[in-house]
Amino acid sequence: MNIIEGKKLNRDFIFSTTSAKEMKAVIKDNYKFMEDVKVGKVALFDLSRDRYEYVNLKDKEHEVYKEMKEIFDLQFGLKKEGWWICFQNDFNFWSDSIRIKSNVPISSIDSKRCYARTSDDRTDPTILEIEVIVPRKEGSDISVVQVIPIEPQSEISIFINKFEELDYPEEYKPIRVNNQLCFTFSSEDSNITKERDIWGGRKKSPKCYFWVQYYPVEAKKEVRPRGGDIPEEAQETLRNLGYLD
């Protein structure tokens, strides 16, 4: 049974998000489902109530919450493509500097269940400098920073500070570079394309669990930087590489 439809309320179906994606929300009929990305808080509001913004129905309207969460995940979920830099944690994790270096230009970046802010002065299409905040999770949800390369085959190196707060698969062999750990991955590696079971035998830990997944992508014709136009220097580089007309 569709609980929301059963109320026969007349309200347009609306999606909204801030430009920085710090807040994400969907509204259907009389309900609003909202996620505060930075703190990892989700809330369900009944817009027909007085002072509705102060009454979180998340733990009271279970069926409505489930339905609205499905709508939310459909709107803001990530397509399985490109590099998924994944985090699962029982406690908050923050890295003020994660550097991603690719051997091909990066088409776009997106995120799920975490806050990932890119540097405003990006000039190299193969490099991303991002700040990542991964709030504590409820249940089995994972946080993802998605990086889409412009070519189907690619390699990336991920430089992470605050690595003392990370756990990662035993087969990863990062190298220490100054005050960061550097992880290198190739889309040609069959192990990186397999779905990873992170729950098998993993116990609650004060550290954030980190792993990387790769899903095939089609060749992209353009680079779409998040949060603004491509700087002229980067455009010239892309033209020389044949990625822009």
PDB file of C-alpha atoms in Angstrom:
ATOM      1  CA  MET A   1       0.000   0.000   0.000  1.00  0.00           C
ATOM      2  CA  ASN A   2       1.224   3.449  -0.854  1.00  0.00           C
ATOM      3  CA  ILE A   3       0.785   5.297   2.432  1.00  0.00           C
ATOM      4  CA  ILE A   4       1.346   8.746   0.982  1.00  0.00           C
ATOM      5  CA  GLU A   5      -0.908   8.296  -2.049  1.00  0.00           C
ATOM      6  CA  GLY A   6      -3.597   6.963   0.273  1.00  0.00           C
ATOM      7  CA  LYS A   7      -3.885  10.397   1.914  1.00  0.00           C
ATOM      8  CA  LYS A   8      -4.936  11.916  -1.431  1.00  0.00           C
ATOM      9  CA  LEU A   9      -3.121  15.169  -0.847  1.00  0.00           C
ATOM     10  CA  ASN A  10      -2.536  17.515  -3.763  1.00  0.00           C
ATOM     11  CA  ARG A  11       1.057  18.736  -3.915  1.00  0.00           C
ATOM     12  CA  ASP A  12       3.515  18.742  -6.773  1.00  0.00           C
ATOM     13  CA  PHE A  13       6.440  16.368  -6.632  1.00  0.00           C
ATOM     14  CA  ILE A  14       9.473  18.603  -5.985  1.00  0.00           C
ATOM     15  CA  PHE A  15      13.210  17.939  -5.807  1.00  0.00           C
ATOM     16  CA  SER A  16      15.568  20.497  -4.321  1.00  0.00           C
ATOM     17  CA  THR A  17      19.188  20.805  -3.305  1.00  0.00           C
ATOM     18  CA  THR A  18      21.595  23.572  -2.418  1.00  0.00           C
ATOM     19  CA  SER A  19      24.376  24.284  -4.890  1.00  0.00           C
ATOM     20  CA  ALA A  20      26.964  22.972  -2.436  1.00  0.00           C
ATOM     21  CA  LYS A  21      24.806  19.895  -1.767  1.00  0.00           C
ATOM     22  CA  GLU A  22      24.976  20.455   1.965  1.00  0.00           C
ATOM     23  CA  MET A  23      21.214  19.997   2.157  1.00  0.00           C
ATOM     24  CA  LYS A  24      19.184  17.645   0.021  1.00  0.00           C
ATOM     25  CA  ALA A  25      15.421  17.224   0.142  1.00  0.00           C
ATOM     26  CA  VAL A  26      12.450  15.739  -1.647  1.00  0.00           C
ATOM     27  CA  ILE A  27       8.843  16.793  -1.153  1.00  0.00           C
ATOM     28  CA  LYS A  28       5.869  14.664  -2.087  1.00  0.00           C
ATOM     29  CA  ASP A  29       2.321  15.538  -1.184  1.00  0.00           C
ATOM     30  CA  ASN A  30       2.398  16.658   2.440  1.00  0.00           C
ATOM     31  CA  TYR A  31       5.799  15.236   3.395  1.00  0.00           C
ATOM     32  CA  LYS A  32       9.349  16.489   3.194  1.00  0.00           C
ATOM     33  CA  PHE A  33      12.349  14.165   3.531  1.00  0.00           C
ATOM     34  CA  MET A  34      15.587  16.044   4.166  1.00  0.00           C
ATOM     35  CA  GLU A  35      19.243  15.137   4.656  1.00  0.00           C
ATOM     36  CA  ASP A  36      21.782  17.446   6.274  1.00  0.00           C
ATOM     37  CA  VAL A  37      24.826  16.057   4.503  1.00  0.00           C
ATOM     38  CA  LYS A  38      27.485  17.602   6.718  1.00  0.00           C
ATOM     39  CA  VAL A  39      26.181  16.097   9.940  1.00  0.00           C
ATOM     40  CA  GLY A  40      24.564  12.981   8.459  1.00  0.00           C
ATOM     41  CA  LYS A  41      21.125  13.803   9.866  1.00  0.00           C
ATOM     42  CA  VAL A  42      17.920  12.802   8.100  1.00  0.00           C
ATOM     43  CA  ALA A  43      14.455  14.048   8.989  1.00  0.00           C
ATOM     44  CA  LEU A  44      10.838  13.574   7.916  1.00  0.00           C
ATOM     45  CA  PHE A  45       8.416  16.491   8.238  1.00  0.00           C
ATOM     46  CA  ASP A  46       4.654  16.801   7.748  1.00  0.00           C
ATOM     47  CA  LEU A  47       4.257  20.165   6.022  1.00  0.00           C
ATOM     48  CA  SER A  48       0.594  20.432   7.002  1.00  0.00           C
ATOM     49  CA  ARG A  49       1.480  20.717  10.690  1.00  0.00           C
ATOM     50  CA  ASP A  50       2.033  23.979  12.478  1.00  0.00           C
ATOM     51  CA  ARG A  51       5.733  24.567  13.119  1.00  0.00           C
ATOM     52  CA  TYR A  52       6.391  21.372  11.152  1.00  0.00           C
ATOM     53  CA  GLU A  53      10.133  22.007  10.905  1.00  0.00           C
ATOM     54  CA  TYR A  54      10.521  21.263  14.621  1.00  0.00           C
ATOM     55  CA  VAL A  55       8.747  17.886  14.559  1.00  0.00           C
ATOM     56  CA  ASN A  56      10.857  15.083  13.097  1.00  0.00           C
ATOM     57  CA  LEU A  57       8.589  12.133  12.334  1.00  0.00           C
ATOM     58  CA  LYS A  58      11.447   9.834  11.342  1.00  0.00           C
ATOM     59  CA  ASP A  59      10.877   7.434  14.248  1.00  0.00           C
ATOM     60  CA  LYS A  60       7.077   7.730  14.279  1.00  0.00           C
ATOM     61  CA  GLU A  61       5.918   7.435  10.663  1.00  0.00           C
ATOM     62  CA  HIS A  62       7.899   4.335   9.718  1.00  0.00           C
ATOM     63  CA  GLU A  63       6.054   3.438   6.506  1.00  0.00           C
ATOM     64  CA  VAL A  64       6.043   7.025   5.236  1.00  0.00           C
ATOM     65  CA  TYR A  65       9.729   7.361   6.134  1.00  0.00           C
ATOM     66  CA  LYS A  66      10.570   4.189   4.192  1.00  0.00           C
ATOM     67  CA  GLU A  67       8.635   5.352   1.135  1.00  0.00           C
ATOM     68  CA  MET A  68      10.134   8.840   1.179  1.00  0.00           C
ATOM     69  CA  LYS A  69      13.643   7.444   1.615  1.00  0.00           C
ATOM     70  CA  GLU A  70      13.153   5.295  -1.498  1.00  0.00           C
ATOM     71  CA  ILE A  71      12.099   8.412  -3.441  1.00  0.00           C
ATOM     72  CA  PHE A  72      15.076  10.308  -2.043  1.00  0.00           C
ATOM     73  CA  ASP A  73      17.526   7.551  -2.996  1.00  0.00           C
ATOM     74  CA  LEU A  74      16.107   7.375  -6.513  1.00  0.00           C
ATOM     75  CA  GLN A  75      16.620  11.112  -6.975  1.00  0.00           C
ATOM     76  CA  PHE A  76      20.002  11.508  -5.328  1.00  0.00           C
ATOM     77  CA  GLY A  77      21.461   8.022  -5.688  1.00  0.00           C
ATOM     78  CA  LEU A  78      24.576   7.500  -7.780  1.00  0.00           C
ATOM     79  CA  LYS A  79      24.706   5.536 -10.988  1.00  0.00           C
ATOM     80  CA  LYS A  80      27.196   2.684 -10.781  1.00  0.00           C
ATOM     81  CA  GLU A  81      29.915   4.098 -12.991  1.00  0.00           C
ATOM     82  CA  GLY A  82      33.421   5.405 -12.580  1.00  0.00           C
ATOM     83  CA  TRP A  83      35.458   5.370  -9.402  1.00  0.00           C
ATOM     84  CA  TRP A  84      33.593   4.970  -6.133  1.00  0.00           C
ATOM     85  CA  ILE A  85      35.724   6.057  -3.175  1.00  0.00           C
ATOM     86  CA  CYS A  86      33.792   4.479  -0.331  1.00  0.00           C
ATOM     87  CA  PHE A  87      33.656   5.049   3.414  1.00  0.00           C
ATOM     88  CA  GLN A  88      31.811   3.209   6.179  1.00  0.00           C
ATOM     89  CA  ASN A  89      32.132   4.457   9.718  1.00  0.00           C
ATOM     90  CA  ASP A  90      30.682   4.233  13.203  1.00  0.00           C
ATOM     91  CA  PHE A  91      32.124   7.634  14.088  1.00  0.00           C
ATOM     92  CA  ASN A  92      32.597  10.946  12.257  1.00  0.00           C
ATOM     93  CA  PHE A  93      35.527  11.197   9.835  1.00  0.00           C
ATOM     94  CA  TRP A  94      36.914  14.400   8.352  1.00  0.00           C
ATOM     95  CA  SER A  95      39.780  14.893   5.930  1.00  0.00           C
ATOM     96  CA  ASP A  96      40.592  18.458   4.983  1.00  0.00           C
ATOM     97  CA  SER A  97      42.768  17.265   2.102  1.00  0.00           C
ATOM     98  CA  ILE A  98      42.178  14.384  -0.288  1.00  0.00           C
ATOM     99  CA  ARG A  99      44.042  14.712  -3.573  1.00  0.00           C
ATOM    100  CA  ILE A 100      42.949  12.606  -6.552  1.00  0.00           C
ATOM    101  CA  LYS A 101      45.288  12.319  -9.500  1.00  0.00           C
ATOM    102  CA  SER A 102      44.071  10.576 -12.666  1.00  0.00           C
ATOM    103  CA  ASN A 103      45.993   9.610 -15.806  1.00  0.00           C
ATOM    104  CA  VAL A 104      43.061  10.924 -17.901  1.00  0.00           C
ATOM    105  CA  PRO A 105      40.872  14.015 -17.427  1.00  0.00           C
ATOM    106  CA  ILE A 106      38.116  13.772 -14.842  1.00  0.00           C
ATOM    107  CA  SER A 107      34.666  14.417 -16.257  1.00  0.00           C
ATOM    108  CA  SER A 108      32.746  15.030 -13.033  1.00  0.00           C
ATOM    109  CA  ILE A 109      32.530  14.401  -9.305  1.00  0.00           C
ATOM    110  CA  ASP A 110      29.517  13.625  -7.129  1.00  0.00           C
ATOM    111  CA  SER A 111      28.877  12.322  -3.644  1.00  0.00           C
ATOM    112  CA  LYS A 112      26.412  10.345  -1.573  1.00  0.00           C
ATOM    113  CA  ARG A 113      25.907  10.393   2.199  1.00  0.00           C
ATOM    114  CA  CYS A 114      28.926  12.648   2.683  1.00  0.00           C
ATOM    115  CA  TYR A 115      30.078  16.197   2.053  1.00  0.00           C
ATOM    116  CA  ALA A 116      32.755  16.578  -0.625  1.00  0.00           C
ATOM    117  CA  ARG A 117      33.850  20.113  -1.495  1.00  0.00           C
ATOM    118  CA  THR A 118      36.225  20.699  -4.389  1.00  0.00           C
ATOM    119  CA  SER A 119      38.793  23.457  -4.616  1.00  0.00           C
ATOM    120  CA  ASP A 120      37.574  26.539  -6.488  1.00  0.00           C
ATOM    121  CA  ASP A 121      40.864  27.080  -8.317  1.00  0.00           C
ATOM    122  CA  ARG A 122      41.074  23.801 -10.212  1.00  0.00           C
ATOM    123  CA  THR A 123      43.155  24.266 -13.380  1.00  0.00           C
ATOM    124  CA  ASP A 124      44.365  20.732 -14.125  1.00  0.00           C
ATOM    125  CA  PRO A 125      41.577  18.470 -15.498  1.00  0.00           C
ATOM    126  CA  THR A 126      43.335  15.358 -14.163  1.00  0.00           C
ATOM    127  CA  ILE A 127      43.595  16.523 -10.523  1.00  0.00           C
ATOM    128  CA  LEU A 128      40.995  17.083  -7.812  1.00  0.00           C
ATOM    129  CA  GLU A 129      41.606  18.584  -4.389  1.00  0.00           C
ATOM    130  CA  ILE A 130      38.667  17.903  -2.085  1.00  0.00           C
ATOM    131  CA  GLU A 131      37.625  18.240   1.518  1.00  0.00           C
ATOM    132  CA  VAL A 132      35.560  15.291   2.720  1.00  0.00           C
ATOM    133  CA  ILE A 133      33.323  15.043   5.784  1.00  0.00           C
ATOM    134  CA  VAL A 134      31.873  11.597   6.446  1.00  0.00           C
ATOM    135  CA  PRO A 135      29.309  11.758   9.249  1.00  0.00           C
ATOM    136  CA  ARG A 136      28.506   8.795  11.457  1.00  0.00           C
ATOM    137  CA  LYS A 137      25.999   6.466   9.787  1.00  0.00           C
ATOM    138  CA  GLU A 138      22.798   4.874  10.920  1.00  0.00           C
ATOM    139  CA  GLY A 139      22.460   1.320   9.665  1.00  0.00           C
ATOM    140  CA  SER A 140      24.361  -0.051   6.680  1.00  0.00           C
ATOM    141  CA  ASP A 141      24.484   3.043   4.447  1.00  0.00           C
ATOM    142  CA  ILE A 142      27.881   3.834   2.962  1.00  0.00           C
ATOM    143  CA  SER A 143      29.305   7.181   1.911  1.00  0.00           C
ATOM    144  CA  VAL A 144      30.671   7.580  -1.609  1.00  0.00           C
ATOM    145  CA  VAL A 145      32.734  10.136  -3.468  1.00  0.00           C
ATOM    146  CA  GLN A 146      32.196   9.338  -7.146  1.00  0.00           C
ATOM    147  CA  VAL A 147      34.817  10.361  -9.695  1.00  0.00           C
ATOM    148  CA  ILE A 148      33.978   9.907 -13.390  1.00  0.00           C
ATOM    149  CA  PRO A 149      36.977   9.696 -15.763  1.00  0.00           C
ATOM    150  CA  ILE A 150      36.624  10.771 -19.352  1.00  0.00           C
ATOM    151  CA  GLU A 151      37.945   7.448 -20.703  1.00  0.00           C
ATOM    152  CA  PRO A 152      36.779   3.861 -20.060  1.00  0.00           C
ATOM    153  CA  GLN A 153      40.250   2.786 -18.871  1.00  0.00           C
ATOM    154  CA  SER A 154      42.006   4.839 -16.250  1.00  0.00           C
ATOM    155  CA  GLU A 155      44.270   4.846 -13.233  1.00  0.00           C
ATOM    156  CA  ILE A 156      43.953   7.011 -10.148  1.00  0.00           C
ATOM    157  CA  SER A 157      46.135   7.815  -7.164  1.00  0.00           C
ATOM    158  CA  ILE A 158      44.400   8.937  -3.976  1.00  0.00           C
ATOM    159  CA  PHE A 159      46.401  10.894  -1.410  1.00  0.00           C
ATOM    160  CA  ILE A 160      44.716  11.020   2.007  1.00  0.00           C
ATOM    161  CA  ASN A 161      45.733  12.799   5.174  1.00  0.00           C
ATOM    162  CA  LYS A 162      44.264  11.781   8.558  1.00  0.00           C
ATOM    163  CA  PHE A 163      45.135   8.234   7.467  1.00  0.00           C
ATOM    164  CA  GLU A 164      45.648   7.217  11.099  1.00  0.00           C
ATOM    165  CA  GLU A 165      41.851   7.248  11.341  1.00  0.00           C
ATOM    166  CA  LEU A 166      41.398   4.838   8.415  1.00  0.00           C
ATOM    167  CA  ASP A 167      41.125   1.073   8.058  1.00  0.00           C
ATOM    168  CA  TYR A 168      41.385  -0.420   4.577  1.00  0.00           C
ATOM    169  CA  PRO A 169      41.642  -3.847   2.899  1.00  0.00           C
ATOM    170  CA  GLU A 170      44.802  -5.808   3.671  1.00  0.00           C
ATOM    171  CA  GLU A 171      45.666  -6.191  -0.011  1.00  0.00           C
ATOM    172  CA  TYR A 172      46.007  -2.422  -0.429  1.00  0.00           C
ATOM    173  CA  LYS A 173      49.665  -1.432  -0.320  1.00  0.00           C
ATOM    174  CA  PRO A 174      49.744   2.363   0.053  1.00  0.00           C
ATOM    175  CA  ILE A 175      52.973   4.314   0.185  1.00  0.00           C
ATOM    176  CA  ARG A 176      53.750   7.170   2.550  1.00  0.00           C
ATOM    177  CA  VAL A 177      54.175  10.544   0.821  1.00  0.00           C
ATOM    178  CA  ASN A 178      55.058  13.242   3.340  1.00  0.00           C
ATOM    179  CA  ASN A 179      52.063  13.395   5.700  1.00  0.00           C
ATOM    180  CA  GLN A 180      49.721  11.428   3.423  1.00  0.00           C
ATOM    181  CA  LEU A 181      49.103   7.866   2.320  1.00  0.00           C
ATOM    182  CA  CYS A 182      48.950   7.296  -1.439  1.00  0.00           C
ATOM    183  CA  PHE A 183      46.701   4.533  -2.820  1.00  0.00           C
ATOM    184  CA  THR A 184      46.949   3.700  -6.540  1.00  0.00           C
ATOM    185  CA  PHE A 185      44.289   1.809  -8.498  1.00  0.00           C
ATOM    186  CA  SER A 186      43.766   0.692 -12.103  1.00  0.00           C
ATOM    187  CA  SER A 187      40.470  -0.006 -13.837  1.00  0.00           C
ATOM    188  CA  GLU A 188      42.225  -2.985 -15.459  1.00  0.00           C
ATOM    189  CA  ASP A 189      42.560  -4.706 -12.073  1.00  0.00           C
ATOM    190  CA  SER A 190      39.832  -7.349 -11.840  1.00  0.00           C
ATOM    191  CA  ASN A 191      39.804  -7.139  -8.031  1.00  0.00           C
ATOM    192  CA  ILE A 192      38.800  -3.491  -8.090  1.00  0.00           C
ATOM    193  CA  THR A 193      35.752  -4.210 -10.262  1.00  0.00           C
ATOM    194  CA  LYS A 194      34.295  -6.843  -7.917  1.00  0.00           C
ATOM    195  CA  GLU A 195      31.654  -5.928  -5.364  1.00  0.00           C
ATOM    196  CA  ARG A 196      33.266  -5.989  -1.935  1.00  0.00           C
ATOM    197  CA  ASP A 197      31.615  -7.521   1.124  1.00  0.00           C
ATOM    198  CA  ILE A 198      32.698  -5.139   3.866  1.00  0.00           C
ATOM    199  CA  TRP A 199      30.513  -6.685   6.550  1.00  0.00           C
ATOM    200  CA  GLY A 200      32.023 -10.149   6.748  1.00  0.00           C
ATOM    201  CA  GLY A 201      33.574 -10.331  10.198  1.00  0.00           C
ATOM    202  CA  ARG A 202      34.137  -6.597  10.499  1.00  0.00           C
ATOM    203  CA  LYS A 203      33.672  -5.346  14.040  1.00  0.00           C
ATOM    204  CA  LYS A 204      32.720  -1.933  15.316  1.00  0.00           C
ATOM    205  CA  SER A 205      35.775   0.280  15.135  1.00  0.00           C
ATOM    206  CA  PRO A 206      36.678   3.883  15.984  1.00  0.00           C
ATOM    207  CA  LYS A 207      38.294   4.046  12.548  1.00  0.00           C
ATOM    208  CA  CYS A 208      36.623   4.756   9.219  1.00  0.00           C
ATOM    209  CA  TYR A 209      36.745   1.880   6.728  1.00  0.00           C
ATOM    210  CA  PHE A 210      37.912   2.963   3.264  1.00  0.00           C
ATOM    211  CA  TRP A 211      37.881   1.066  -0.021  1.00  0.00           C
ATOM    212  CA  VAL A 212      37.630   1.757  -3.762  1.00  0.00           C
ATOM    213  CA  GLN A 213      35.338   0.260  -6.376  1.00  0.00           C
ATOM    214  CA  TYR A 214      35.407   0.739 -10.147  1.00  0.00           C
ATOM    215  CA  TYR A 215      32.415   0.493 -12.506  1.00  0.00           C
ATOM    216  CA  PRO A 216      32.747   0.744 -16.316  1.00  0.00           C
ATOM    217  CA  VAL A 217      32.106   4.096 -17.981  1.00  0.00           C
ATOM    218  CA  GLU A 218      31.498   5.175 -21.536  1.00  0.00           C
ATOM    219  CA  ALA A 219      33.902   7.648 -23.117  1.00  0.00           C
ATOM    220  CA  LYS A 220      32.871  11.224 -22.302  1.00  0.00           C
ATOM    221  CA  LYS A 221      32.915  14.094 -24.769  1.00  0.00           C
ATOM    222  CA  GLU A 222      33.237  16.877 -22.227  1.00  0.00           C
ATOM    223  CA  VAL A 223      34.456  17.675 -18.755  1.00  0.00           C
ATOM    224  CA  ARG A 224      31.866  19.089 -16.371  1.00  0.00           C
ATOM    225  CA  PRO A 225      33.509  20.679 -13.340  1.00  0.00           C
ATOM    226  CA  ARG A 226      31.333  20.848 -10.238  1.00  0.00           C
ATOM    227  CA  GLY A 227      30.509  24.318  -8.998  1.00  0.00           C
ATOM    228  CA  GLY A 228      31.541  26.499 -11.946  1.00  0.00           C
ATOM    229  CA  ASP A 229      32.932  26.875 -15.463  1.00  0.00           C
ATOM    230  CA  ILE A 230      36.217  25.379 -16.584  1.00  0.00           C
ATOM    231  CA  PRO A 231      39.062  27.896 -16.164  1.00  0.00           C
ATOM    232  CA  GLU A 232      40.612  29.045 -19.447  1.00  0.00           C
ATOM    233  CA  GLU A 233      43.934  27.293 -18.700  1.00  0.00           C
ATOM    234  CA  ALA A 234      42.125  23.977 -18.210  1.00  0.00           C
ATOM    235  CA  GLN A 235      40.066  24.483 -21.372  1.00  0.00           C
ATOM    236  CA  GLU A 236      43.246  25.014 -23.386  1.00  0.00           C
ATOM    237  CA  THR A 237      44.749  21.830 -21.945  1.00  0.00           C
ATOM    238  CA  LEU A 238      41.620  19.876 -22.865  1.00  0.00           C
ATOM    239  CA  ARG A 239      41.586  21.286 -26.383  1.00  0.00           C
ATOM    240  CA  ASN A 240      45.184  20.208 -26.858  1.00  0.00           C
ATOM    241  CA  LEU A 241      44.216  16.732 -25.687  1.00  0.00           C
ATOM    242  CA  GLY A 242      41.278  16.663 -28.101  1.00  0.00           C
ATOM    243  CA  TYR A 243      38.499  16.647 -25.490  1.00  0.00           C
ATOM    244  CA  LEU A 244      36.991  20.047 -26.334  1.00  0.00           C
ATOM    245  CA  ASP A 245      36.151  21.554 -29.711  1.00  0.00           C
TER     246      ASP A 245
END
